[in-house]
Coordinates of C-alpha atoms in Angstrom, one line a residue:
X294 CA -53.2 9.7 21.5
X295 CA -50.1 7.6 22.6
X296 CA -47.8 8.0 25.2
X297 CA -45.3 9.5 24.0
X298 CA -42.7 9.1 27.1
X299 CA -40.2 7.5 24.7
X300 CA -39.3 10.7 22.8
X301 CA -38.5 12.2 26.6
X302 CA -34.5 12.9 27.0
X303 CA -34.7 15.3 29.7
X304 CA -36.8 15.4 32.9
X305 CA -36.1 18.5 34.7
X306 CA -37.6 19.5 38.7
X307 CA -38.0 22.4 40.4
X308 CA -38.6 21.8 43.4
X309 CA -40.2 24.9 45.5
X310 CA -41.1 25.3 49.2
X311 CA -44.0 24.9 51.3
X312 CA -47.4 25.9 49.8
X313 CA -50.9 24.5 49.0
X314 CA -52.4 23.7 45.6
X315 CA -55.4 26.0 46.3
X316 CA -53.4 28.5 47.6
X317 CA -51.7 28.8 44.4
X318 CA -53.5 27.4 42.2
X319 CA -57.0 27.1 43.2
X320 CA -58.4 30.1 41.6
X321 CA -57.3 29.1 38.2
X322 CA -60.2 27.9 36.9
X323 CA -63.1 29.4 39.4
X324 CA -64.6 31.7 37.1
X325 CA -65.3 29.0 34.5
X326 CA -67.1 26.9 36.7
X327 CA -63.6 24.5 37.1
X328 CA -63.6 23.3 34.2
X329 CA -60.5 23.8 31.4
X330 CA -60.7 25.4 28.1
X331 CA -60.6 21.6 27.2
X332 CA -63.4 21.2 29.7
X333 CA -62.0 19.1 31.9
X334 CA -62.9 18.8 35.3
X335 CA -60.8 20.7 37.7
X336 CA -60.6 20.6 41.7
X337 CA -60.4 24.2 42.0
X338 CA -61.9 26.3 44.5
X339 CA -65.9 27.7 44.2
X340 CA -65.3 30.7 46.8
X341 CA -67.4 29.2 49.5
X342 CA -64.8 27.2 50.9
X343 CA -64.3 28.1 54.7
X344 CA -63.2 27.3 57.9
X345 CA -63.4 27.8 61.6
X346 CA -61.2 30.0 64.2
X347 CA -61.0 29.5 67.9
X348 CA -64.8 31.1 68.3
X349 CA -66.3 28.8 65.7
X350 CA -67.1 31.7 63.3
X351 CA -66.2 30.5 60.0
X352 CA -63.7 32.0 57.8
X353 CA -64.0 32.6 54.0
X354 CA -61.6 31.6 51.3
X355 CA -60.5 34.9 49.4
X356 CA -58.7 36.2 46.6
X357 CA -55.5 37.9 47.8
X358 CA -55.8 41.6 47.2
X359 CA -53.1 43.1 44.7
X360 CA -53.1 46.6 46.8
X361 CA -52.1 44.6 49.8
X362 CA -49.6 46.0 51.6
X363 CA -47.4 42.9 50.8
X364 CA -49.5 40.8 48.6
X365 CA -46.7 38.5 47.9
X366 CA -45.6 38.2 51.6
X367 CA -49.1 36.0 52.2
X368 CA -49.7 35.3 55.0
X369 CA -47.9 37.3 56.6
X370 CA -46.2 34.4 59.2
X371 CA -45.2 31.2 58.5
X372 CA -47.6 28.7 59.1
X373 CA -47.5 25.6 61.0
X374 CA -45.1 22.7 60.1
X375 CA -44.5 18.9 60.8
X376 CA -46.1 15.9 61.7
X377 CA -48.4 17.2 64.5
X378 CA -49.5 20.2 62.9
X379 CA -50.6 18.9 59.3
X380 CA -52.6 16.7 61.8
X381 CA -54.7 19.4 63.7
X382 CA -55.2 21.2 60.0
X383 CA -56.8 17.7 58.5
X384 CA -58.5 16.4 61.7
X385 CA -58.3 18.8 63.8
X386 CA -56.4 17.1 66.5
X387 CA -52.3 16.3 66.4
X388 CA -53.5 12.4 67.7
X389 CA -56.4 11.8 65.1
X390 CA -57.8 7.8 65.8
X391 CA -56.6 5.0 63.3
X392 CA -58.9 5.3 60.1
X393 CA -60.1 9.2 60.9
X394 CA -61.7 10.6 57.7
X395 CA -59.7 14.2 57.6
X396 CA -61.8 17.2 56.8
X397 CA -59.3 19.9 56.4
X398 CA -60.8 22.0 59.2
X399 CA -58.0 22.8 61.5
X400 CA -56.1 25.6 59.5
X401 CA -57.4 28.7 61.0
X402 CA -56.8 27.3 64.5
X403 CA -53.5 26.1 63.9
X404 CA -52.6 28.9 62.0
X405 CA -53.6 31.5 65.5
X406 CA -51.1 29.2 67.5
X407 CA -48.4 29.4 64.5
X408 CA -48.6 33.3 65.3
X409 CA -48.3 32.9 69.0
X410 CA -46.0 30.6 69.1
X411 CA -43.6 32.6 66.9
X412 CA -44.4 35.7 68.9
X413 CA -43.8 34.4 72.2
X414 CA -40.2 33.2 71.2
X415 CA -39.2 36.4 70.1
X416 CA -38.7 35.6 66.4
X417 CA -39.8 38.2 63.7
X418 CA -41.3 35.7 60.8
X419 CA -44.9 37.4 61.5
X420 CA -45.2 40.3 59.8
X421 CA -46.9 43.0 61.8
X422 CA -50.8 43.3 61.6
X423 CA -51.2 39.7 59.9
X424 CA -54.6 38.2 61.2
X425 CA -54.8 34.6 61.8
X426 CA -57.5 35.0 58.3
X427 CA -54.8 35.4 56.2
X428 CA -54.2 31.5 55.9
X429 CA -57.3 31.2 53.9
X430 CA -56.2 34.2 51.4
X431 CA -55.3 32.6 48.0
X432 CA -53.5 33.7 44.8
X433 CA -55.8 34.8 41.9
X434 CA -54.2 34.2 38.6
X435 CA -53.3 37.3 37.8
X436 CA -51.7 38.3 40.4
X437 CA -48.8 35.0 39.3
X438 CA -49.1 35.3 35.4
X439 CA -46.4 32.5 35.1
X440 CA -47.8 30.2 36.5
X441 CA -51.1 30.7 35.5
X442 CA -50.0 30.9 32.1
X443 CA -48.0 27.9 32.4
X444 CA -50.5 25.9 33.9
X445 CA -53.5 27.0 31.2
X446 CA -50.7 26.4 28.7
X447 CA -49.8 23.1 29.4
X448 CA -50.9 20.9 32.3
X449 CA -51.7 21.2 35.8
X450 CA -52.2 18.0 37.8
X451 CA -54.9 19.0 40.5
X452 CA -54.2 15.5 42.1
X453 CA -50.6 15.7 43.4
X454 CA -49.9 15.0 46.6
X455 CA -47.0 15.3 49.2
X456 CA -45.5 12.0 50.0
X457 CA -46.0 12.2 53.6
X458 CA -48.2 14.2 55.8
X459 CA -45.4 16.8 57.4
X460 CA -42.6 19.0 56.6
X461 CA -40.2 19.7 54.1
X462 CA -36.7 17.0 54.8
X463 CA -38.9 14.1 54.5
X464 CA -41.1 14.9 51.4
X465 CA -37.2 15.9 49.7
X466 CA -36.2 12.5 50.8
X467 CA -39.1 11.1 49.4
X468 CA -38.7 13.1 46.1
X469 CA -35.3 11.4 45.6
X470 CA -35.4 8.3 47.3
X471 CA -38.8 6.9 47.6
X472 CA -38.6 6.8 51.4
X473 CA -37.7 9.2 54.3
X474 CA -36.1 5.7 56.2
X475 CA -39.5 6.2 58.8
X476 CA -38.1 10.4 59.9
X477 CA -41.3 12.9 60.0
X478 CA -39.3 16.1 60.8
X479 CA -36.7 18.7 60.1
X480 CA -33.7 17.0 62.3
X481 CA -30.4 16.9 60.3
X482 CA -29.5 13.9 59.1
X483 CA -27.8 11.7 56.3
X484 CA -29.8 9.2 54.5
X485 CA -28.3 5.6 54.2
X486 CA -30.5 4.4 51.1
X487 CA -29.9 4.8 47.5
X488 CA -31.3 7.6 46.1
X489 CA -32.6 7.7 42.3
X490 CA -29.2 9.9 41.4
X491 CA -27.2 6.4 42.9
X492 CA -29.9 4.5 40.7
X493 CA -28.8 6.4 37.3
X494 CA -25.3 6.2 37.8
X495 CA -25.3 2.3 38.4
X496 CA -26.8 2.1 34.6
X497 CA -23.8 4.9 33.5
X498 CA -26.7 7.2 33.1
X499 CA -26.3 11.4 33.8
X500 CA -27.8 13.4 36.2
X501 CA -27.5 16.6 37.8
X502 CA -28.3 18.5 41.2
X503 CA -28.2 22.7 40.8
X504 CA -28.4 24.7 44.0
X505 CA -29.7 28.5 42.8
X506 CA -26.6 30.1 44.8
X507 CA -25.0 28.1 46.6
X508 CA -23.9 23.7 46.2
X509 CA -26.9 22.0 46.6
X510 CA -28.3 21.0 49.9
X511 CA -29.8 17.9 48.7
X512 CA -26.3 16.6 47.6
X513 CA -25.5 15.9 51.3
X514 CA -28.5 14.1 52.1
X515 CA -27.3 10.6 50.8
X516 CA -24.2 8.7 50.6
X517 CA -24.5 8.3 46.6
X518 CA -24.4 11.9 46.1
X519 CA -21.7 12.6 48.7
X520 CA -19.3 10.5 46.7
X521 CA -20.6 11.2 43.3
X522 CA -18.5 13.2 41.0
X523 CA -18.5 16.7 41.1
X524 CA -19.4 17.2 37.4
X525 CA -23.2 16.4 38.6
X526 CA -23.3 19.9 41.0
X527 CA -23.4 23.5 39.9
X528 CA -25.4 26.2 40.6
X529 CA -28.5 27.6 38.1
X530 CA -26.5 29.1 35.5
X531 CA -24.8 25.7 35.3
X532 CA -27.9 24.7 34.4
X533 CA -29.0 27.2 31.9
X534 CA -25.6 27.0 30.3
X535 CA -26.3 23.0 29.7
X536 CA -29.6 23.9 29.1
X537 CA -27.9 26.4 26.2
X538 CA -25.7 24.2 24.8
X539 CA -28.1 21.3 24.6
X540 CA -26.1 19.3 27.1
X541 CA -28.8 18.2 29.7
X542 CA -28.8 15.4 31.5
X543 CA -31.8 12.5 31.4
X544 CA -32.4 13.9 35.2
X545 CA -31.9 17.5 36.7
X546 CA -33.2 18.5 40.0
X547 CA -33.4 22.0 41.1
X548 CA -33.0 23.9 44.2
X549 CA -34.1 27.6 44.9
X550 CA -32.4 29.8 47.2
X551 CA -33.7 29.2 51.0
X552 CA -33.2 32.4 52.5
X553 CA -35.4 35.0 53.4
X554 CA -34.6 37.3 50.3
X555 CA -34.3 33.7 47.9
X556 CA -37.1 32.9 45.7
X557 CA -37.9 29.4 47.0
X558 CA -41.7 31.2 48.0
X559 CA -41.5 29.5 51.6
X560 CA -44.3 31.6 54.2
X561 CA -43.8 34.0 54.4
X562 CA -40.8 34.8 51.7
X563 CA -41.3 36.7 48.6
X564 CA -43.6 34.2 46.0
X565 CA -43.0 36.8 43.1
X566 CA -39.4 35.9 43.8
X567 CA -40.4 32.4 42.8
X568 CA -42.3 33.4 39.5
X569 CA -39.2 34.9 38.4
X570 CA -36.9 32.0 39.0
X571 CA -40.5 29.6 37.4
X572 CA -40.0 32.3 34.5
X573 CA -36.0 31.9 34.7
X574 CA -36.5 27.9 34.4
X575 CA -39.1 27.4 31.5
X576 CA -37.1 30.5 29.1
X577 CA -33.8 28.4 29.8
X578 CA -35.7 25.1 28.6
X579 CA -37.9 26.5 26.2
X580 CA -34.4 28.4 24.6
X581 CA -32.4 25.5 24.2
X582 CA -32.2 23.0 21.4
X583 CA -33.4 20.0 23.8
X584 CA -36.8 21.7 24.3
X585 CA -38.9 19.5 22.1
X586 CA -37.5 16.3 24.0
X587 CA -37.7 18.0 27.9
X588 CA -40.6 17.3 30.5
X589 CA -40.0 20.5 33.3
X590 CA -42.0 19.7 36.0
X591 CA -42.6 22.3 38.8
X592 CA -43.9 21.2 41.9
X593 CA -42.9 21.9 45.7
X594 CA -42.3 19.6 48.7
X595 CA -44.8 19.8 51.1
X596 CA -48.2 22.4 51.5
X597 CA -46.1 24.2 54.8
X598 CA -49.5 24.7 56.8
X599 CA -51.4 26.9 53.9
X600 CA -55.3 25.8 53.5
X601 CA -56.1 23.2 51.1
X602 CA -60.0 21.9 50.7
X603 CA -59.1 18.5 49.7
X604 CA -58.4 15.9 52.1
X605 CA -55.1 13.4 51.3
X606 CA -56.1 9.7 50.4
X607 CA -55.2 7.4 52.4
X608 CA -54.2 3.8 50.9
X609 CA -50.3 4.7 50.4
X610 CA -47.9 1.9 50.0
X611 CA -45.5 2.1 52.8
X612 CA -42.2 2.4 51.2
X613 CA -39.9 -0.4 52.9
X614 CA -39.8 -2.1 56.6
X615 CA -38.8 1.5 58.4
X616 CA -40.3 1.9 61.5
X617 CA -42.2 5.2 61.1
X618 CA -41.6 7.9 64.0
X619 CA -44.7 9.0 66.3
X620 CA -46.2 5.6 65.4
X621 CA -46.7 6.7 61.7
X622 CA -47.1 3.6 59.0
X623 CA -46.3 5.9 56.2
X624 CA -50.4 4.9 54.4
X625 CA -51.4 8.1 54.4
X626 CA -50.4 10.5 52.0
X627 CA -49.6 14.3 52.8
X628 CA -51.4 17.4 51.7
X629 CA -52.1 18.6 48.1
X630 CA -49.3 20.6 46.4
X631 CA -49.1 22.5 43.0
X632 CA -47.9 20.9 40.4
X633 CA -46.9 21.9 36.7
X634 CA -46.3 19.7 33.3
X635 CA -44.6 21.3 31.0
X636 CA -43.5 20.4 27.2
X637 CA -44.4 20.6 23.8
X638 CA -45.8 17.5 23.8
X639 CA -48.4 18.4 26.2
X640 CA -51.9 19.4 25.0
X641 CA -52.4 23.3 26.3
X642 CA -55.5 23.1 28.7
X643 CA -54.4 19.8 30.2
X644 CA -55.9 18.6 33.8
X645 CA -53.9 15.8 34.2
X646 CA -54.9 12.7 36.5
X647 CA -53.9 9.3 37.1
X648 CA -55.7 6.7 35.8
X649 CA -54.4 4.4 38.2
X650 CA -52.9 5.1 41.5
X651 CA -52.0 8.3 42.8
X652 CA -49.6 11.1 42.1
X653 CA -47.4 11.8 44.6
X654 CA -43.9 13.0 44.8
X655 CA -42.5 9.1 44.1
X656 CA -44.4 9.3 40.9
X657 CA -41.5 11.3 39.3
X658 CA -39.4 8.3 40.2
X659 CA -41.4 5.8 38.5
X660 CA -41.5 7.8 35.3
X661 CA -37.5 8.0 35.4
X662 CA -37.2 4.7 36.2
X663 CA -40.3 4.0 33.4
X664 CA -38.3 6.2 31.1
X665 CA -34.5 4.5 31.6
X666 CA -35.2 0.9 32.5
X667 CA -33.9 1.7 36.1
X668 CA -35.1 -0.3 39.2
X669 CA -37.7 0.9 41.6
X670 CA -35.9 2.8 44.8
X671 CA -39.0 0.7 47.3
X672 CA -42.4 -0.1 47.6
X673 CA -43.3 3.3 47.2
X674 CA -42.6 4.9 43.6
X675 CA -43.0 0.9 42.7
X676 CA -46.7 1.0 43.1
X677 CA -46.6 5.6 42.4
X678 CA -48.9 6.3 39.1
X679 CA -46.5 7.6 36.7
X680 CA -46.5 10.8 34.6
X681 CA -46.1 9.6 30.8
X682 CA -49.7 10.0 29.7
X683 CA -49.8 13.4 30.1
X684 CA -47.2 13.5 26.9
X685 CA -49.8 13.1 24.2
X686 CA -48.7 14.8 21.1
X687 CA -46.5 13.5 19.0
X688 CA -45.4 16.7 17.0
X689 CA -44.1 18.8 19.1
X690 CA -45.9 22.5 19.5
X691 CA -44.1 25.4 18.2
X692 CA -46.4 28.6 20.1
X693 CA -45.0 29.8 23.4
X694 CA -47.6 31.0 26.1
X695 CA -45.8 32.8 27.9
X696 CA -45.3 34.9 24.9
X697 CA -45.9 38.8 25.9
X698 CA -45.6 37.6 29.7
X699 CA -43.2 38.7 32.1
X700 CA -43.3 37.9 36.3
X701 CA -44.5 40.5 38.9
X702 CA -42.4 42.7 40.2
X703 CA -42.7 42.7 44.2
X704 CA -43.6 45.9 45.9
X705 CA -42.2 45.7 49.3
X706 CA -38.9 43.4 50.5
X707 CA -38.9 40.8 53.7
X708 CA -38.1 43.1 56.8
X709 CA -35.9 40.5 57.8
X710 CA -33.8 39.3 54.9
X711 CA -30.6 38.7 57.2
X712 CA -32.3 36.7 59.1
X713 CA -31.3 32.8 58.5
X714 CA -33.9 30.5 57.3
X715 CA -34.7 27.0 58.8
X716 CA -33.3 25.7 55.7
X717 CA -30.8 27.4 55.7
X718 CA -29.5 26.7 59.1
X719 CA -30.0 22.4 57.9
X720 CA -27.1 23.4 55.3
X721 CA -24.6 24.8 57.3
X722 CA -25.1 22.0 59.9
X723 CA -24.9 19.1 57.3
X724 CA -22.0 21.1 56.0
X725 CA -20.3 21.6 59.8
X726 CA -20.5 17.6 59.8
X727 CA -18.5 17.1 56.7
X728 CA -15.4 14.6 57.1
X729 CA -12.7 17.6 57.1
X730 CA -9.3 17.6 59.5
X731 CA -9.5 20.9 61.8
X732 CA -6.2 23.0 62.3
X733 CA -4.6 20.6 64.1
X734 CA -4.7 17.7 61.7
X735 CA -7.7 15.7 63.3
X736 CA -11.1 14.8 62.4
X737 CA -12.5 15.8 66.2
X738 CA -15.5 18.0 66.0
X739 CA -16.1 20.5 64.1
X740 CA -17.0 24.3 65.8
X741 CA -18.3 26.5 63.6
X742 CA -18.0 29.7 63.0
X743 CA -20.8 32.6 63.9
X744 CA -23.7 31.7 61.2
X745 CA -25.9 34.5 62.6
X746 CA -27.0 36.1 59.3
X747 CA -27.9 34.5 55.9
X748 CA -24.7 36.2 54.6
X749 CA -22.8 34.2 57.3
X750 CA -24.2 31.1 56.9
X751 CA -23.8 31.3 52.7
X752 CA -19.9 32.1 53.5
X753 CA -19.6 28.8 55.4
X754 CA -21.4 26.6 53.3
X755 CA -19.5 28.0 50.3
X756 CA -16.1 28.0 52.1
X757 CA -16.1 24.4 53.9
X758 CA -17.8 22.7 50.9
X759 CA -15.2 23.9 48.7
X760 CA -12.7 22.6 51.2
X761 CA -14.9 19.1 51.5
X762 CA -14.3 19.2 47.7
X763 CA -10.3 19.7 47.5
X764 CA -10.1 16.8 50.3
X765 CA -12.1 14.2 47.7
X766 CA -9.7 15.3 44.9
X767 CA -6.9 14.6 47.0
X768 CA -8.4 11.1 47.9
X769 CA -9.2 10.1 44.2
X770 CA -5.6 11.7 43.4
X771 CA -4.1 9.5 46.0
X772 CA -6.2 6.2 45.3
X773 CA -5.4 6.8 41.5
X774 CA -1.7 7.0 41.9
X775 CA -1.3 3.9 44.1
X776 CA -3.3 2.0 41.1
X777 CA -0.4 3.4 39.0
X778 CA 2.6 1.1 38.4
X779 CA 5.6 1.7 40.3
X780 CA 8.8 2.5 37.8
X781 CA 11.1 -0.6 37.1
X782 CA 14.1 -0.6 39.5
X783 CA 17.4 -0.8 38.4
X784 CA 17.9 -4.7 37.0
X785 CA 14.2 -5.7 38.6
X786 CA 11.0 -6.6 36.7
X787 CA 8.4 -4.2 36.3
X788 CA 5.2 -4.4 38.2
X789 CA 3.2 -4.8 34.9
X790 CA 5.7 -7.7 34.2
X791 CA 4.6 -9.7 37.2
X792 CA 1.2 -10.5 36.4
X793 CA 2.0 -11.3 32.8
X794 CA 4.6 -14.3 33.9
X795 CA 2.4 -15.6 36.4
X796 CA -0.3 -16.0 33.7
X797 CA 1.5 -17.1 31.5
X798 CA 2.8 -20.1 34.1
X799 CA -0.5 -20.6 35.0
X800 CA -1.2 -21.1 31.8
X801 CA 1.5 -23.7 31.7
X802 CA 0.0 -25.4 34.2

């Protein structure tokens, strides 16, 4: 069956937050053996999996239990993030030695210091009575029927891996640049190089960035995106009004909400939040007249410190000449994350692999770039394994199966939804850094206001982006009238006239 890539007009991401392949995935298959109904081979869990806590007693993998008292809180405190942690979970040390083989062995441990940690600072992330075994509890399939059904519908790649081995900013860089320019962490900043949105407007091709509730963080991470036109920005029903009226672009990206009562699924927010918006996504897709030519792909940025039994390759192209922070060369890839491929013109019962290469988050770039003729970003999503085989049908299905399915309904609410996520909290400080004059007409720093609730900080970022907007309409506005031609003056040539003569004497000449 050929690739059939060519007949793609649409590539749409949702891009979710912060958990493990077998945490959400790796149950799918268990009960038959891991294989596919098209027998395919699938890295699933067996049930055996474990690992150690701080006695050495070895803890079991096990299905999440649906009478939980939060079942779709798990676990119950947000894991360990970054650089230094994802090393302890592989090799269970934050300095592993140059060519360690990682085992995936330090995720009970590092999950007991995540709880500390959080409870000796006085935060409120760790829900009372969580027990450091809660980072190997894992989703059965019936407790997410959407993506379960999605993924035994159409494809699940079981070989996806974050781009680097840490936290969330970098793997989002990654996503839409290719590189993270050698940053491993969280720390607010602007990226200087191109990003893939940059790419597709050099070749006058459209794209589109949707933020579920508010702008889009990731349109202030790069310099293309700041200045790009505000026609490529919206929020989700943007996007399922283009999605409607068969207006997509070649590439849409998609942001959930960060906060505490959002649906992005980040430990230890609500996950049936994030079936609903999965739901939400495909039925907007699957509704419109582009469906038949539209690859959804729904993956998430980085595994956020929740157990995964496979260890990350190593042998990753570093992306460009970026000298790595903490010493890191950028050849080792991060941890496994879920991934979905979705279309008609995917076989249902797909486990799709690379049959070169490996799939990481760059490999979205090369099958853009594959897709529109567009030049690689770097190294990195040069030499990424691309997507396109996995669209093997050239008559597109009609059946839907998620027919008769609907997403859980959560039984309890965050305790502390006010509360202002880490993500959150990047936003309104990228927005706070935004070139606006103050109240007395100069571009000295910014203070903000109090951003001490989620409510708060959504205000700001609403109010000074909309602001940041006015001023680049102003700008254009201005630069757009001086490229206007002056009126004639009384008995004087016209400044159209001017150029005209001296042609025309050059042309004497």
């Amino acid at each position: 069956m050929a690739n059939q890539l060519g007949a793609i007009k649409h590539i749409v991401q949702l891009m979710l937050e912060n958990r493990s392949f077998d945490q959400m995935l790796g149950f799918l298959y268990t009960a038959n053996g891991n294989r596919s109904p098209t027998n395919q081979p699938y890295e699933g869990l067996t049930g055996n999996e474990t690992n150690p806590d701080d006695t050495g007693r070895e803890i079991q993998v096990f299905r999440i239990d649906a009478n939980a008292q939060h079942p779709y809180l798990m676990p119950g405190a947000d894991p360990g993030e970054g650089f230094f942690n994802t090393n302890f979970q592989l090799f269970q040390t934050d300095d592993p030695a140059p060519g360690a083989a990682p085992t995936n062995r330090g995720f009970v441990v590092n999950f007991i210091a995540a709880i500390q940690s959080d409870q000796a600072r006085g935060f409120k992330d760790t829900l009372p009575g969580t027990e450091p075994s809660e980072i190997m509890g894992m989703y059965a399939p019936e407790l997410l029927p959407v993506m379960s059904g999605l993924a035994r519908g159409f494809a699940v790649c079981d070989q996806w891996f974050a781009s680097a081995p840490t936290q969330t900013i970098p793997n989002r860089t990654f996503a839409a640049a290719g590189t993270s320019q050698g940053h491993l962490d969280n720390h607010v900043k602007v990226f200087t190089c191109p990003s893939i949105f940059g790419r597709l407007s050099d070749k006058n091709i459209d794209w589109a960035i949707y933020g579920y509730n508010r702008d889009p963080l990731t349109r202030l991470d790069f310099t293309d995106t700041q200045h790009a036109d505000e026609s490529h920005f919206g929020h989700f029903r943007d996007f399922q009004h283009r999605c409607a009226n068969g207006t997509l672009p070649a590439y849409t990206f998609l942001e959930p909400s960060f906060g505490a009562s959002g649906n992005s699924q980040h430990p230890n927010y609500d996950v049936a939040a994030g079936e609903k918006l999965i739901y939400d996504t495909y039925q907007a897709v699957r509704s419109g007249p582009g469906w038949n030519d539209t690859l959804l792909l729904i993956t998430y940025d980085e595994h956020g410190g929740n157990y995964d039994h496979v260890a990350p390759p190593a042998g990753a192209t570093p992306p460009d000449n970026s000298i790595g922070e903490f010493g890191f060369d950028f050849t080792r890839f991060g941890v496994r994350i879920p991934a979905l491929l979705i279309s008609p013109r995917i076989a249902a019962g797909t486990v799709f692999r690379a049959k070169r290469g490996v799939i990481d988050h760059t490999s979205v770039l090369k099958t853009i770039e594959m897709r529109w003729n567009v030049p690689p970003l770097t190294e990195r999503d040069k030499a990424a394994a691309d997507l396109g085989d996995v669209l093997t049908l050239a008559n597109p299905r009609t059946d839907d199966p998620l027919q008769n399915v609907l997403p859980p309904v959560p039984n309890v609410s965050h305790p502390e939804q006010a509360e202002p996520s880490l993500i959150e909290s990047i936003h309104a400080h990228k927005v706070s850094l935004l070139p606006l004059r103050n109240d007395q007409g100069s571009y000295d720093q910014h203070v903000p206001p109090d951003l001490s609730t989620s409510a708060k900080i959504g205000d700001y970022i609403q109010g000074r982006t909309a602001a940041w907007i006015r001023h680049l309409e102003r700008k254009r506005e201005r630069r757009a009238a001086h490229k206007q031609p002056s009126r004639p003056r009384r008995g004087g040539p016209t400044m159209r006239k001017a150029p005209a003569r001296k042609a025309k004497k050059a042309r004497r000449r």
